[in-house]
Amino acid sequence: MKKVSIKDIASMAGVASSTVSFVLNGKARKMRISETVEKRVLEVARNAGYYPNQLAISLRTGKSKTLGLIVENIGNIFFATLAKTIEEEAEQYGYRVVYCSTENNASKGKELINMLSQRQVDGYLITPAPHMEEDIQQLVQLQRPVVLIDRYLPAVEASHVLVNNAEAVAQGMAHLFAQGYKEIGFVTVDLDVMQMEQRLDGYIGALSKEGIRLNKDIILKVPYTHQRDEAVELIASLLKNNPQLEALFFATNYLGILGLESINRLKMAIPEDIAVISFDDHDIFRLYPPGITSIQQPVEAIAKKAVALLMEQCENTESIFPKAEVELAAKLIVRGST
Amino acid sequence: MKKVSIKDIASMAGVASSTVSFVLNGKARKMRISETVEKRVLEVARNAGYYPNQLAISLRTGKSKTLGLIVENIGNIFFATLAKTIEEEAEQYGYRVVYCSTENNASKGKELINMLSQRQVDGYLITPAPHMEEDIQQLVQLQRPVVLIDRYLPAVEASHVLVNNAEAVAQGMAHLFAQGYKEIGFVTVDLDVMQMEQRLDGYIGALSKEGIRLNKDIILKVPYTHQRDEAVELIASLLKNNPQLEALFFATNYLGILGLESINRLKMAIPEDIAVISFDDHDIFRLYPPGITSIQQPVEAIAKKAVALLMEQCENTESIFPKAEVELAAKLIVRGST
DNA sequence: TAATTTTGCAAAATCGTTTTAGAAGTGTAA
DNA sequence: TTACACTTCTAAAACGATTTTGCAAAATTA
């Protein structure tokens, strides 16, 4: 079945296609189309089941009203919620979002930027994987609207919005200290990304502020490429090799989940044998007895701010915007695990 | 910064834009373009950082190489995995996927179909919300490629692929009987959708096969619109009012998760006080002590089959395809909760 | 040498819109 | 009668690609 175009409507209504376009875009008044003609066109269009071809519109106007969102892994609840919130937010501005995952792989990230460019997205929201500096810098140089989220690249002149990682970890550490824990291990990932470094910095800073000497043996950097089981084993051996540990701080939710499995495997009790706190909240943390204390990122605020910044750039492509650097506060959710 | 078009490349290389197109599409040989010209064009295109405008290509060729995927809720891990698998599968065929959620709301579903149509997707993968019959039937009538997943609408002449729900529940029930449980409650949702009815049918069928009389008091239909807390309370009162219950069968993973919360609230022990089994697997079920038995859908097989069916229709738009009705077997994952 | 075929590319049509410029027709005033 | 201003709509260009057709020059054949 052929689709109906504006031309078909025009010939059916006995007018020019420009007239149809004016009417359908509500410019009938402005273009002084008579009410008679307007009604007829509207009628015909409705009966024919006409809907506009967005591709043609975008091609002609040069605006696709679409944003590209590149996250690390859409399967992770944090990014999934972020994506959904961003989508809802963008809808307010009349924009659609297409999203995709890098899996923290720079070459996949490069491909995705390419793909989005080809599809003529109006702006980019990116959680950059390591080594994506060059590709993102290129976007910036071409004056494409770009906002980085969740992390940033110091070398790139792009606006970013993220949680105040160091501050958030410090807050969590303060809570642990207040509960009397002193021997606190830190489990992070071996990825060379800004936000992970900031979290580790938060940990180190909190220790030194409390006057506790840094013990590198109880900082574990799990290789990102490790399989689930290898990682669980790694965390388990950290616990076995350091029986003095009173608490474990996980730098991200999926590490926390792996940690729960390790602790479970060692038949240790939370919080009696080991206290647990994790960055990024998760359904499991709310549910897993006795409830896992976590640091909840202000996902909604991040999404809102990021979209707002991007929109500003999109709607105003002439002027160059100063790089905005936004850091938002996290929220500590205290549960039974500490 | 202006984008470079094929015309720009043409004038830079001193050739016609058609020539550029031929070269870039690898048709140089076929169109008898000399190697000299081919090399020059390639060189110029590379240096200028040219990339094609997908919108223009789609408009001209009439193929967007994009599929529309409409799920119930992309936030749910089942749909998220399904979406991701479908995306990977579609990539094999050179197609992109744009996905969106209905939240089980027919009018939102209608809007989404509209949006996807305007964006000229080549085919539709849909988990239909109740009352979407008409809109989907219309797609079918317009001979658009459509495949329904996870559920189907008896009134609509569209292919579908889903898990064998009744059979899967029967399998779960058989396991419960084998473990000696007789008093088994069933918690489902009050939505009027095919797959939920099939699951309930599976439950009822299993009982009658076992010679157990149906007790409607221990079948709970949680209203879909209930808030988290209301639902938890509802399930808790089911347990309180029916102390004879030995096991609870949850018809979907998010109900199962709510159920865990209810059980937790009542301080009942799994499986000593109450055994638990849930449809659809989830991270939490693997982790939550003592592990929750669940029925895992063959997500990968569903995705593969659905995409394959859709591709067949897309690549072959002339012929009308017979409605394919595919039902796949689920896998019972036995854990400590039963 | 003339006719024919092949080569190598250019021109133009096309996809479905938007948008600018302007063409008829009518009315009004000088 | 002419000039001018409205009113109402149309024609055509443009967006950036693909694809069909066209056509001159070179090469081949008769």
XYZ file of N, CA and C (backbone and C1' of nucleotides) in Angstrom, chain A residues 6 18 21-22 25 27 50 53 56 60, chain C residues 14-23:
100
model
N 1.974 14.643 0.631
C 1.334 15.948 0.608
C 0.847 16.273 -0.807
N 2.014 23.415 -1.728
C 2.416 24.424 -0.738
C 1.225 24.817 0.129
N 0.705 22.282 2.740
C 1.711 22.423 3.785
C 1.338 23.545 4.751
N 0.942 24.683 4.212
C 0.566 25.811 5.063
C -0.570 25.438 5.992
N 0.356 22.969 8.706
C 1.264 23.509 9.717
C 0.659 24.679 10.477
N -0.403 27.389 9.388
C -0.010 28.712 8.913
C -1.049 29.277 7.941
N -3.531 10.813 6.153
C -2.211 11.378 5.909
C -1.429 11.580 7.199
N 5.957 12.768 6.553
C 7.182 11.985 6.517
C 8.277 12.753 7.249
N 11.594 13.578 5.485
C 11.571 14.687 4.548
C 11.596 16.012 5.293
N 14.550 18.763 5.006
C 14.291 20.116 4.529
C 14.651 21.165 5.583
P 10.481 12.612 -12.506
O 10.777 12.076 -11.032
C 11.439 10.829 -10.843
C 11.909 10.731 -9.423
C 10.944 11.310 -8.387
O 10.306 10.237 -7.725
C 13.230 11.764 -7.875
P 8.863 10.548 -6.964
O 9.221 10.311 -5.437
C 9.966 9.179 -5.004
C 10.557 9.485 -3.649
C 9.670 10.401 -2.812
O 8.859 9.613 -1.942
C 11.991 11.056 -2.742
P 7.298 10.049 -1.776
O 7.362 11.254 -0.748
C 7.783 10.983 0.573
C 7.879 12.289 1.324
C 6.588 13.117 1.314
O 6.382 13.595 2.616
C 8.383 14.426 0.546
P 5.044 14.248 3.088
O 5.584 15.435 4.016
C 5.627 16.746 3.521
C 6.939 17.365 3.902
C 6.837 18.867 4.105
O 6.757 19.131 5.492
C 8.648 18.301 2.631
P 6.190 20.543 5.967
O 7.324 21.569 5.494
C 8.560 21.596 6.189
C 9.404 22.706 5.633
C 8.862 24.112 5.878
O 9.980 24.902 6.250
C 9.228 23.789 3.575
P 9.811 26.336 6.922
O 10.053 27.323 5.705
C 11.249 27.192 4.952
C 11.185 28.104 3.758
C 10.431 29.424 3.999
O 11.147 30.445 3.335
C 9.578 28.353 2.124
P 11.163 31.922 3.924
O 11.701 32.741 2.664
C 12.661 32.133 1.788
C 12.313 32.470 0.356
C 11.788 33.902 0.164
O 12.441 34.482 -0.951
C 10.317 32.350 -0.811
P 12.358 36.052 -1.198
O 11.973 36.107 -2.727
C 12.207 34.969 -3.563
C 11.160 34.941 -4.662
C 10.608 36.313 -5.052
O 10.550 36.365 -6.459
C 8.833 34.894 -4.499
P 10.177 37.716 -7.191
O 8.755 37.354 -7.814
C 8.585 36.118 -8.510
C 7.103 35.829 -8.651
C 6.278 37.054 -9.100
O 5.276 36.620 -9.994
C 5.314 36.133 -7.244
P 5.175 37.244 -11.425
O 4.007 36.398 -12.080
C 3.902 34.992 -11.794
C 2.440 34.612 -11.688
C 1.497 35.522 -12.470
O 0.471 34.713 -12.999
C 0.883 35.547 -10.211
